[in-house]
CSV table of C-alpha atoms in Angstrom, one decimal:
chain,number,residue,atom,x,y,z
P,1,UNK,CA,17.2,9.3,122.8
P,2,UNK,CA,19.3,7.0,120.3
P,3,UNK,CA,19.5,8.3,116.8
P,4,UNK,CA,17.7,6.3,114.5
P,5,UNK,CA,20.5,4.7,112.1
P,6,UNK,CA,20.2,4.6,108.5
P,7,UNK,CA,20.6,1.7,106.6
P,8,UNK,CA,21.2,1.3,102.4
P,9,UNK,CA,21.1,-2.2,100.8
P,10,UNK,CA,22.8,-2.1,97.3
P,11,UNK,CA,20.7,-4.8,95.7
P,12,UNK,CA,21.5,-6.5,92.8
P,13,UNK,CA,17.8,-7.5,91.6
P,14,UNK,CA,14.7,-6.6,93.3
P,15,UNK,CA,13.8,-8.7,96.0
P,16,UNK,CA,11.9,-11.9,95.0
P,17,UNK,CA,11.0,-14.1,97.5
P,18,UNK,CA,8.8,-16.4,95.9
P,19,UNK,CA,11.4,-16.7,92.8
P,20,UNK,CA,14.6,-17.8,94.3
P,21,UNK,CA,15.9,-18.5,97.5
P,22,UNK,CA,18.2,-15.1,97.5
P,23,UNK,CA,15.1,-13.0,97.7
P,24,UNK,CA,14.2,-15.3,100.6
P,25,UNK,CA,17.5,-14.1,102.1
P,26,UNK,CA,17.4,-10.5,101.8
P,27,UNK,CA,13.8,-10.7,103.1
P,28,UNK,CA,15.0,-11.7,106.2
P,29,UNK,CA,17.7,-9.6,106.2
P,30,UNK,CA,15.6,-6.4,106.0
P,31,UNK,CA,13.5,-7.7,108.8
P,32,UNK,CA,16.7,-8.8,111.1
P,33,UNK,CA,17.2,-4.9,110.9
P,34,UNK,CA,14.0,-3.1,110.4
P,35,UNK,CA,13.2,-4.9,114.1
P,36,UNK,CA,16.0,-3.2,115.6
P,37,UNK,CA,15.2,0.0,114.4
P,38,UNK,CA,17.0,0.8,111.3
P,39,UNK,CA,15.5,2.8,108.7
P,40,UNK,CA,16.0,0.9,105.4
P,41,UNK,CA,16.7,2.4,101.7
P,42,UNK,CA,16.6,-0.5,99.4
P,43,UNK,CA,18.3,1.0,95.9
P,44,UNK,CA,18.8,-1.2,92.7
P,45,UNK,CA,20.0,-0.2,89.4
P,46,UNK,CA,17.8,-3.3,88.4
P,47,UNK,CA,14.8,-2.7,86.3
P,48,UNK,CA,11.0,-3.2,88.1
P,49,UNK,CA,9.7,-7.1,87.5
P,50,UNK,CA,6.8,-8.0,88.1
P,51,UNK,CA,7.2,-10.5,90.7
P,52,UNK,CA,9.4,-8.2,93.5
P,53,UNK,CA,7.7,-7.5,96.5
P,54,UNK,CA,6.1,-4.2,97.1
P,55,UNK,CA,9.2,-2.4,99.9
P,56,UNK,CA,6.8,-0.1,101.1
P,57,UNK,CA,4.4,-2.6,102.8
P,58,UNK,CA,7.5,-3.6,104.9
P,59,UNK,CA,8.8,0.3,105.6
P,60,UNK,CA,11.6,0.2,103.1
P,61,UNK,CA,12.2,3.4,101.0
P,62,UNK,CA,12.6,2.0,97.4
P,63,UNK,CA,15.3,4.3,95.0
P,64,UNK,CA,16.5,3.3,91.5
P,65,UNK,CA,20.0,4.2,90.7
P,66,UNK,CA,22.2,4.1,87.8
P,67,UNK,CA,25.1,2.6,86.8
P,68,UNK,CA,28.3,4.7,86.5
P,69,UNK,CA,26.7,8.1,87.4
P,70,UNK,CA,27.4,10.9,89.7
P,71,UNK,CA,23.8,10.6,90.5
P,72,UNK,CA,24.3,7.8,93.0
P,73,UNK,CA,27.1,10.2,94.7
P,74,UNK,CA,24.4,13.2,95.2
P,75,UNK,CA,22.0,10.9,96.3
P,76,UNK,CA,23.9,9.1,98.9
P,77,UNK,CA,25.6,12.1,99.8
P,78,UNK,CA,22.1,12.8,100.6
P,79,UNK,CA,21.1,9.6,102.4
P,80,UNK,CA,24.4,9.5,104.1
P,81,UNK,CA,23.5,6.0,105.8
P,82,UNK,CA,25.1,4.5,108.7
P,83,UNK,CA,25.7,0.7,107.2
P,84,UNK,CA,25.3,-0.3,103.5
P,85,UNK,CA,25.1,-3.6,102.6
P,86,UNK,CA,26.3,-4.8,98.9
P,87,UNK,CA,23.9,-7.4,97.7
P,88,UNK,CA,26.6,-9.4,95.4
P,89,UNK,CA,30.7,-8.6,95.1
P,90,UNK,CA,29.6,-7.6,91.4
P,91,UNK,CA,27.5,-4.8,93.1
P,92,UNK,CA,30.2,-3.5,95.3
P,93,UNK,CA,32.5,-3.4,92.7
P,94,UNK,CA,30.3,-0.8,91.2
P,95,UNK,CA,29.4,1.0,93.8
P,96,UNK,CA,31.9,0.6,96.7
P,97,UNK,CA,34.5,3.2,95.9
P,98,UNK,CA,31.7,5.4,95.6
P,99,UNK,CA,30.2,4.8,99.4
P,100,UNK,CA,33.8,5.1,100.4
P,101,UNK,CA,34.7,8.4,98.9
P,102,UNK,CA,31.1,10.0,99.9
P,103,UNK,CA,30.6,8.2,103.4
P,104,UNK,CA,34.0,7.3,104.3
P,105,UNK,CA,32.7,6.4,108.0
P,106,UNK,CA,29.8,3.9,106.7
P,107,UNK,CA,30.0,0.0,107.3
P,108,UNK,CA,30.2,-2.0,104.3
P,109,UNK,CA,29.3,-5.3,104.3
P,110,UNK,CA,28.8,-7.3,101.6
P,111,UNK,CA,26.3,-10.3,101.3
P,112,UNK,CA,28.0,-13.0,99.5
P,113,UNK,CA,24.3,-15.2,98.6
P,114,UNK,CA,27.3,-17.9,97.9
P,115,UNK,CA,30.8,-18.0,97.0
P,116,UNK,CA,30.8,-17.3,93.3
P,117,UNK,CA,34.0,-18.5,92.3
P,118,UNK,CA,33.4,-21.9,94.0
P,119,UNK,CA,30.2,-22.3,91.9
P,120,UNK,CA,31.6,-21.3,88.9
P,121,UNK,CA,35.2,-23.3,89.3
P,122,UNK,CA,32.7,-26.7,90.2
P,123,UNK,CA,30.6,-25.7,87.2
P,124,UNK,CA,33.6,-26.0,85.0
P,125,UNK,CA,35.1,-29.0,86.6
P,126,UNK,CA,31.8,-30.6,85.6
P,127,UNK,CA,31.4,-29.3,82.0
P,128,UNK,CA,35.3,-30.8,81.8
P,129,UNK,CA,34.5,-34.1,83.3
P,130,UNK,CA,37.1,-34.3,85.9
P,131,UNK,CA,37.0,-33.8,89.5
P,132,UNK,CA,37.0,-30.1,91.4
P,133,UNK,CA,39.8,-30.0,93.4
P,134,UNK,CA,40.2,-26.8,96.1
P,135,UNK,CA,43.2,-25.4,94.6
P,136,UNK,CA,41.0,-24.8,91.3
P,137,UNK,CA,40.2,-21.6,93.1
P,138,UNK,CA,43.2,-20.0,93.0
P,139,UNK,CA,43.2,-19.4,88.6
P,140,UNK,CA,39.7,-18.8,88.8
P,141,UNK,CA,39.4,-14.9,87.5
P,142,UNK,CA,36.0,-14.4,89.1
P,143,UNK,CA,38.1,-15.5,92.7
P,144,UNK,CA,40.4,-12.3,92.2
P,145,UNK,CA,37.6,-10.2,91.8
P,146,UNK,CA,35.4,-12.2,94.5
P,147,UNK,CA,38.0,-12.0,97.2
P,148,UNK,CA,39.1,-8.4,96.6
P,149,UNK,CA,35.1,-7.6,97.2
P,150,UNK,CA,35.3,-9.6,100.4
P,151,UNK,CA,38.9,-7.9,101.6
P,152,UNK,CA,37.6,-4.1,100.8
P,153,UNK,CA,34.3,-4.4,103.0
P,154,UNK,CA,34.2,-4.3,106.4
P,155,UNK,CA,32.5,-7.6,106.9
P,156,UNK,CA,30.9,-10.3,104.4
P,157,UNK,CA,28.0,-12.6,105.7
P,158,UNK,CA,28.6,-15.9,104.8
P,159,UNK,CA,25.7,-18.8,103.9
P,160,UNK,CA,27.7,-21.3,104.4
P,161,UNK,CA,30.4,-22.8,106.9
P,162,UNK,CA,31.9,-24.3,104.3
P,163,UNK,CA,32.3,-21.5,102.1
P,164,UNK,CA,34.2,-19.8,105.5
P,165,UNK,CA,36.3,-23.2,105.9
P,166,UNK,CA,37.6,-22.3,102.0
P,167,UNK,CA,38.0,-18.7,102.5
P,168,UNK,CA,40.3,-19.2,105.6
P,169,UNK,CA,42.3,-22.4,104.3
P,170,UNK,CA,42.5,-21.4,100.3
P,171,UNK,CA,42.2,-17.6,100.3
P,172,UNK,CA,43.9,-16.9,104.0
P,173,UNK,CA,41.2,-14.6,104.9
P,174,UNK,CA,41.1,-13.0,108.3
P,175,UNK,CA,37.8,-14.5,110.2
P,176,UNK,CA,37.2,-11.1,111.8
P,177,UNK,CA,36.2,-10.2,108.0
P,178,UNK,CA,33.6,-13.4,108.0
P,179,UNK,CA,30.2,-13.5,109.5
P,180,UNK,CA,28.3,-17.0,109.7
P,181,UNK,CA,24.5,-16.3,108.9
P,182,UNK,CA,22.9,-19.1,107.1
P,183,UNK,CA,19.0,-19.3,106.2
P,184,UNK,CA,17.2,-18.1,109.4
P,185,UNK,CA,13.2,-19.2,110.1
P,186,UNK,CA,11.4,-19.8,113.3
P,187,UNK,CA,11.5,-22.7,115.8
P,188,UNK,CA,9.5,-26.1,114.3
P,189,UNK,CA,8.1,-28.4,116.8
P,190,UNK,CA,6.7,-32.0,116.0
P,191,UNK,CA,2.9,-30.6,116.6
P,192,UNK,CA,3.6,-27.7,113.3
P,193,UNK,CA,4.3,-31.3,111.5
P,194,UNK,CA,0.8,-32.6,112.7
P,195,UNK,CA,-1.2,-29.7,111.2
P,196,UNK,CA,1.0,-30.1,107.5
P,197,UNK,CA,-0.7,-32.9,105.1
P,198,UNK,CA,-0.5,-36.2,105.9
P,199,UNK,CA,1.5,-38.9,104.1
P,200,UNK,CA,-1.5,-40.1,102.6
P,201,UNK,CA,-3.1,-36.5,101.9
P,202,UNK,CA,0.8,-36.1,99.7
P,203,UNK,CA,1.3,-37.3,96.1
P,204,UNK,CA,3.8,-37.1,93.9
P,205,UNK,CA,7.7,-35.9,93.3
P,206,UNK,CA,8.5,-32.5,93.1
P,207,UNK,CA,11.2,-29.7,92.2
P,208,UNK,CA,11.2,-26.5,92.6
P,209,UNK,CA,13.8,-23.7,92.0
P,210,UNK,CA,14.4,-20.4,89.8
P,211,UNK,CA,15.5,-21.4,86.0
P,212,UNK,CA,18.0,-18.0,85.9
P,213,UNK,CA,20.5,-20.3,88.4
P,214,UNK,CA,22.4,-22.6,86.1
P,215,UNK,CA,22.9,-25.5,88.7
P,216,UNK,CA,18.8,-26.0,88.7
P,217,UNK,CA,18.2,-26.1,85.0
P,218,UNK,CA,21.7,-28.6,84.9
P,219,UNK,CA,19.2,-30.5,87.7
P,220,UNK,CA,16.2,-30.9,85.8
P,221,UNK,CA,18.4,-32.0,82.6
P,222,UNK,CA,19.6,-34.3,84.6
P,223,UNK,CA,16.2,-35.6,86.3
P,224,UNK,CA,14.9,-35.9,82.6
P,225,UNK,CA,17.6,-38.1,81.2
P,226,UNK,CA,18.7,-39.9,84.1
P,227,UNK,CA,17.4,-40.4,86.5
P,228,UNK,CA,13.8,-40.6,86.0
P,229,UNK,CA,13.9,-43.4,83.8
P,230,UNK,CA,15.6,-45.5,86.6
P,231,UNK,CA,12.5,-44.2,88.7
P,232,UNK,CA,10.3,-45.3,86.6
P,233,UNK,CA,11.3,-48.6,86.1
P,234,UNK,CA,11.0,-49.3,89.7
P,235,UNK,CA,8.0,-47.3,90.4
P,236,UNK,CA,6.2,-47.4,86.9
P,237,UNK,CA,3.4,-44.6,88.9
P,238,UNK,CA,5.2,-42.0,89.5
P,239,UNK,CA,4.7,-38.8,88.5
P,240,UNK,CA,7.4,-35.6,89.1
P,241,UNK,CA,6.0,-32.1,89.0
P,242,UNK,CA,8.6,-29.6,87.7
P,243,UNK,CA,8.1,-25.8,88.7
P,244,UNK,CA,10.6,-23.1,88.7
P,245,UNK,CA,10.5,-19.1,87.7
P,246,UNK,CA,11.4,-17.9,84.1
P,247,UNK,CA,11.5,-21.4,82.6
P,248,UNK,CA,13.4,-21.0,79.0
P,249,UNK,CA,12.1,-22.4,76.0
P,250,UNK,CA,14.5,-25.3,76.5
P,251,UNK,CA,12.9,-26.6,80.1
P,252,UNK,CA,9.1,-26.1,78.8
P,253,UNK,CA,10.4,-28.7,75.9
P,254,UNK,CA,11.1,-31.3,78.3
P,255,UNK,CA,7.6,-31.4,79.6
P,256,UNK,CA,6.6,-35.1,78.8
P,257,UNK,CA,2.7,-36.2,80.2
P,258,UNK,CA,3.2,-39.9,79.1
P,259,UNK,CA,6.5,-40.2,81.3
P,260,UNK,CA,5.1,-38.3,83.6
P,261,UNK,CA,7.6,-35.5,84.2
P,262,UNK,CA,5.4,-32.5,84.0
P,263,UNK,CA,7.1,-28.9,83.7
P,264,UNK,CA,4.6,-26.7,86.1
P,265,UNK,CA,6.3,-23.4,85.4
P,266,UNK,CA,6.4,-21.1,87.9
P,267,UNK,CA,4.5,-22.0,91.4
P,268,UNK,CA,1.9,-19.0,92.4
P,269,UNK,CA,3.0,-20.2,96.2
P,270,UNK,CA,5.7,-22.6,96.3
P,271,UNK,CA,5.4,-23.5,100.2
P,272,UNK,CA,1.8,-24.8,98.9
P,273,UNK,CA,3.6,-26.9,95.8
P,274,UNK,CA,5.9,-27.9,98.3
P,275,UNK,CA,3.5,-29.1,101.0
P,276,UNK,CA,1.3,-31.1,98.7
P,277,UNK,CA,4.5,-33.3,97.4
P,278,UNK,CA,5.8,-36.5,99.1
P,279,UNK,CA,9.0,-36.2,98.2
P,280,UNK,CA,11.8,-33.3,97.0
P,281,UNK,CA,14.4,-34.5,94.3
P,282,UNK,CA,17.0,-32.7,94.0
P,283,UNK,CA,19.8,-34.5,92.3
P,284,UNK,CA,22.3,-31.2,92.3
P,285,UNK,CA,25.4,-31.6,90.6
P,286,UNK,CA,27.3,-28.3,91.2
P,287,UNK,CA,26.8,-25.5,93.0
P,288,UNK,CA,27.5,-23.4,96.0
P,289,UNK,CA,25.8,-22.4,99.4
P,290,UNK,CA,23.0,-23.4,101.0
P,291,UNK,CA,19.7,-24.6,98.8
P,292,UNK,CA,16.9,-22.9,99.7
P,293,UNK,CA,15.0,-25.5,98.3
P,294,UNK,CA,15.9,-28.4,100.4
P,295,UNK,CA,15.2,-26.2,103.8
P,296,UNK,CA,11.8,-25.0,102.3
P,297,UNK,CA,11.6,-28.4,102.3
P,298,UNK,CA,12.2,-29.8,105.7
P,299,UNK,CA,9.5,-26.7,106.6
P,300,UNK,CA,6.9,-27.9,104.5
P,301,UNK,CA,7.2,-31.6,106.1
P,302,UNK,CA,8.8,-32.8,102.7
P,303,UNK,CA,11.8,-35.3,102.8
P,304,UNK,CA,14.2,-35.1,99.7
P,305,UNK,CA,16.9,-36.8,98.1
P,306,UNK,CA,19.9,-35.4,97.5
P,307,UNK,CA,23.5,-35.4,96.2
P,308,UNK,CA,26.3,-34.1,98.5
P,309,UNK,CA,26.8,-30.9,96.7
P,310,UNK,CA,22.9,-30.6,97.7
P,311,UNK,CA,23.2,-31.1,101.7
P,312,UNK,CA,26.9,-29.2,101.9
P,313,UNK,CA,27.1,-27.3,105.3
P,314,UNK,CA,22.9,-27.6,105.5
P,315,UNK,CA,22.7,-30.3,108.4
P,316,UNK,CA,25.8,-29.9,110.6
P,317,UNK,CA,26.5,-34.2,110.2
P,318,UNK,CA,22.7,-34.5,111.8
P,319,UNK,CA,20.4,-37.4,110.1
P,320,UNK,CA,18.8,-35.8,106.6
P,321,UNK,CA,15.8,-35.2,106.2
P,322,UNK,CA,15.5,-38.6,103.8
P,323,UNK,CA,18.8,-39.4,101.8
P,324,UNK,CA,21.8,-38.0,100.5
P,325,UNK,CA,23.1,-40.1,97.6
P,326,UNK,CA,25.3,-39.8,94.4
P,327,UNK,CA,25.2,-42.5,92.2
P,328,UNK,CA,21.8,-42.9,90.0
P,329,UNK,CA,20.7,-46.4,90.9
P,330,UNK,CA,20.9,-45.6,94.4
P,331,UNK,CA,19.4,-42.3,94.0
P,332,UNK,CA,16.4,-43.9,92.9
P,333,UNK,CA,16.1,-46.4,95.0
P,334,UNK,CA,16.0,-44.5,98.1
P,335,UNK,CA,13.2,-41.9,95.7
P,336,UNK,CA,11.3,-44.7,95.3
P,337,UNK,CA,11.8,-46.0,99.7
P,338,UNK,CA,10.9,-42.2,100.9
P,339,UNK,CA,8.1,-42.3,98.6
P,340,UNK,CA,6.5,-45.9,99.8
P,341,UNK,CA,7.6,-46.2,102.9
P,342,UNK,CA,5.3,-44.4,105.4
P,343,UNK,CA,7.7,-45.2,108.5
P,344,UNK,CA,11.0,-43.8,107.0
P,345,UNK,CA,9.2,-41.0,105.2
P,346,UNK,CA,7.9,-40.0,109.1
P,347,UNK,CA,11.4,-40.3,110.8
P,348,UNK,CA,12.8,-38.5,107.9
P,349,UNK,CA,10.0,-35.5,108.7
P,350,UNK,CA,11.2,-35.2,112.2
P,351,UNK,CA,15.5,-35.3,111.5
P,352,UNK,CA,14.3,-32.2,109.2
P,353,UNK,CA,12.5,-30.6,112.6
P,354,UNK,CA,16.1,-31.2,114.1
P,355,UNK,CA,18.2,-29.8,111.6
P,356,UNK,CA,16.1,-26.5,111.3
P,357,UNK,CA,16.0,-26.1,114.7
P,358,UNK,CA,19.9,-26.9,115.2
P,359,UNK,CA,21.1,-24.8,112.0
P,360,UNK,CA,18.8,-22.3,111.6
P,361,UNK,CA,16.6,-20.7,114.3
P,362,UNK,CA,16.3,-17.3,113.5
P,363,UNK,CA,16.9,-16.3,117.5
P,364,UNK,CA,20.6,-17.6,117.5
P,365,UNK,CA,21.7,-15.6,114.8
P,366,UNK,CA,19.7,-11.6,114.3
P,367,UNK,CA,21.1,-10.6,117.9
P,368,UNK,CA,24.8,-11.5,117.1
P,369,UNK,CA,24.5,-10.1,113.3
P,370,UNK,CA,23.5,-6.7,115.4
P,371,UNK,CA,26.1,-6.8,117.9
P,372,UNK,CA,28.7,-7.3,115.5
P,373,UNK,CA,27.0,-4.8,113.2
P,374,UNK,CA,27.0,-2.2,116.3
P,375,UNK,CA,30.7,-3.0,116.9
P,376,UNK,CA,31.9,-1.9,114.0
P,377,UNK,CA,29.9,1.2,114.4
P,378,UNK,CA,31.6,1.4,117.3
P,379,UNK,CA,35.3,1.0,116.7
P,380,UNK,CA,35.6,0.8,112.5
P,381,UNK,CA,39.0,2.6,112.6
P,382,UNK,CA,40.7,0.2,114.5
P,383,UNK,CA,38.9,-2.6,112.2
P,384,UNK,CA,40.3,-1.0,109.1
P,385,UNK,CA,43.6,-0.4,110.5
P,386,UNK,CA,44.2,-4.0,111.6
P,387,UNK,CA,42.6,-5.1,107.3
P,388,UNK,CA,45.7,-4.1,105.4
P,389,UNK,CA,45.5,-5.5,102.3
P,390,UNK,CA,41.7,-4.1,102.4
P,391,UNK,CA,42.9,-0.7,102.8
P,392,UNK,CA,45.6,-1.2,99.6
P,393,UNK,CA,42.6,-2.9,97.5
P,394,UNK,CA,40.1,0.1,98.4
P,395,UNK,CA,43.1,3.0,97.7
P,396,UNK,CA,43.7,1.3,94.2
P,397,UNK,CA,40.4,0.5,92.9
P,398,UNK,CA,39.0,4.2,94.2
P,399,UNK,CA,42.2,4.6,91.8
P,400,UNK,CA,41.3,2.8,89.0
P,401,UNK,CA,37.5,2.2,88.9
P,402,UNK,CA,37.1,5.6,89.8
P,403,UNK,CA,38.3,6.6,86.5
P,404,UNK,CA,36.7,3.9,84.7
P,405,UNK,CA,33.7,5.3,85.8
P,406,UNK,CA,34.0,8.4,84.8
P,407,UNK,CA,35.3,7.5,81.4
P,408,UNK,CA,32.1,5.0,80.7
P,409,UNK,CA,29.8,8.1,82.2
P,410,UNK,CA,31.4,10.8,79.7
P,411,UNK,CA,31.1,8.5,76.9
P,412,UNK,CA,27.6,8.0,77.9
P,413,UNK,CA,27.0,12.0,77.7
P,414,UNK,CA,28.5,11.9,74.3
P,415,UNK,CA,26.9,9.2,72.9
């Protein structure tokens, strides 16, 4: 009989599903490996929300842990799991030298969400006004600490092909490190379109996405000034819903009836918000990974329009699921098309059918995330032997954060 094997997930928040498209993620995650018989400890030194789903409905053993404390060593000295995932870099910076000094023989792998230092390099390049060039990368002090992450675990799933394309042209990181696993949900057929709402039964515009994540508030700014006004001068109707979790005071005050850009808050079920639209905008101007959004989306039977920040790595050069434009004139005027247009609004409902099924089915991806999961199970000595610079990076920061650590936790006692 095979040993049940233990799995931890190191989680930055509390999983939210219905607030951001990362607590999709790690939702599918957990079910990838509770279905092939893991037993799952989800710990977080993240304070309860009120919005995280309840763990123990799906079987997962829920622990709260602390920041720089011996108390995470005793416990997972306790645990002693098998694989433990790092929800973040940021997370196994804290708590990676630990694993590896208590369970020297546990996998780590580190979910990335999206490369970090590529959002916050493009984030900059905007706020400067000039263009992001790849080699920005390389002064970017959150890429030092990114790619060390990456290098000391024994494999980081990556969102995005994209993101993998940088890591192994800019960065010079061994594939055998990377692990492709975008967004995974079921097969969609043309008949699941036929029971969604109708073109008719749909009105309105509609964005959705979690206010904490810079890149959508910078979106909804940018809806409000721009290029909503060039909307409404072609389609004097129209009417954009706003919705989003943890809206600030700042996006509440852009809530404007007589324009009719309406700020929703935060959507009880946003596949239902989603479903009722005609038409996603999501005019994203930097950013990283896949958008969750935009695939929720193409599920609900929603077309959208997008920039090319928006689509990157989502469609594999298939047809979009409406338009992918920069510019604002045009960007309205294909809003405005998708929105009237019956005929290209259908077509674009079906290229979204293809994409999910090309890019995403669930089916090609959990098997070959377990196999390679199992092979480093397998064989991890002859992994870590062949990851050099990994094994320098993990012998110096055991060094140095180890130490850190300790001196933060004594100061704490003190104190």
């Amino acid at each position: 009989m095979n040993q049940i094997k233990k799995f931890l997930i190191i989680g930055f928040v509390w999983p939210e599903p219905n607030s951001s498209a990362a607590g999709g993620r790690m939702m599918q995650l957990i079910s990838i490996f509770k279905e092939n018989g893991y037993e799952i400890t989800f710990a977080s030194p993240a304070l309860d929300s009120d919005f995280m789903v309840d763990l123990d409905e799906f079987g997962v053993a829920k622990k709260s842990i602390e920041l720089n404390s011996t108390s995470f060593d005793d416990f997972i000295l306790e645990l002693n799991p098998d694989v433990v995932l790092f929800d973040r870099f940021m997370i196994e910076e804290q708590f990676g030298w630990r694993v590896s000094e208590n369970c020297p023989k546990a996998i780590r792998l580190l979910d990335t969400e999206d490369l970090h230092c590529l959002r916050t390099a493009r984030q900059k390049a905007f706020k400067e006004n000039r263009t992001f060039e790849l080699h920005d990368l390389l002064s970017e002090e959150v890429a030092k600490r990114e790619i060390a992450s990456i290098l000391r675990c024994d494999l980081s799933l990556m969102i995005s092909e994209f993101e993998m394309e940088v890591l192994n042209d800019v960065f010079k990181i061994d594939s055998k490190l990377l692990f492709y696993l975008p967004f995974l949900v079921n097969k969609m057929t043309e008949k699941d379109l036929l029971e969604l709402p109708s073109f008719e039964d749909r009105k309105h515009f509609v964005f959705i996405g979690n206010f904490l994540h810079e890149p959508n508030w910078n979106t909804v700014l940018y809806l409000k000034e721009v290029i909503w006004p060039s909307v409404k001068k072609q389609f004097p109707e129209a009417v954009l819903e706003v919705y989003g979790a943890y809206p600030s005071q700042k996006v509440l005050q852009l809530h404007q009836p007589k324009d009719g850009f309406l700020i929703m808050g935060r959507a009880a079920d946003a596949n239902e918000v989603v479903k009722k639209a005609r038409v996603v905008l999501a005019p994203i101007r930097f950013g990283a990974g896949l958008k969750g959004k935009l695939l929720e989306a193409m599920q609900c039977g929603t077309p959208s329009v997008t920039t090319p920040i928006g689509a990157e790595a989502m469609h594999a050069g298939l047809p979009w699921s409406g338009f992918i434009e920069n510019d604002i004139e045009p960007f309205a005027k294909q809003a405005v098309l998708l929105y009237q247009d019956e005929n290209t609004w259908k077509q674009s409902q079906k290229n979204g059918v293809i994409i999910i099924n090309e890019c995403y089915q669930k089916i090609k991806f959990s098997d070959k995330l377990i196999g390679a999961v199992n092979s480093l199970l397998t064989d991890s000595e002859s992994h870590r032997l062949h990851n050099f610079m990994g094994s320098l990076l993990q012998y110096h920061t055991l060094k140095s954060t180890k130490y850190m650590a300790k001196w933060i936790e004594a100061k704490n006692k003190k104190d």
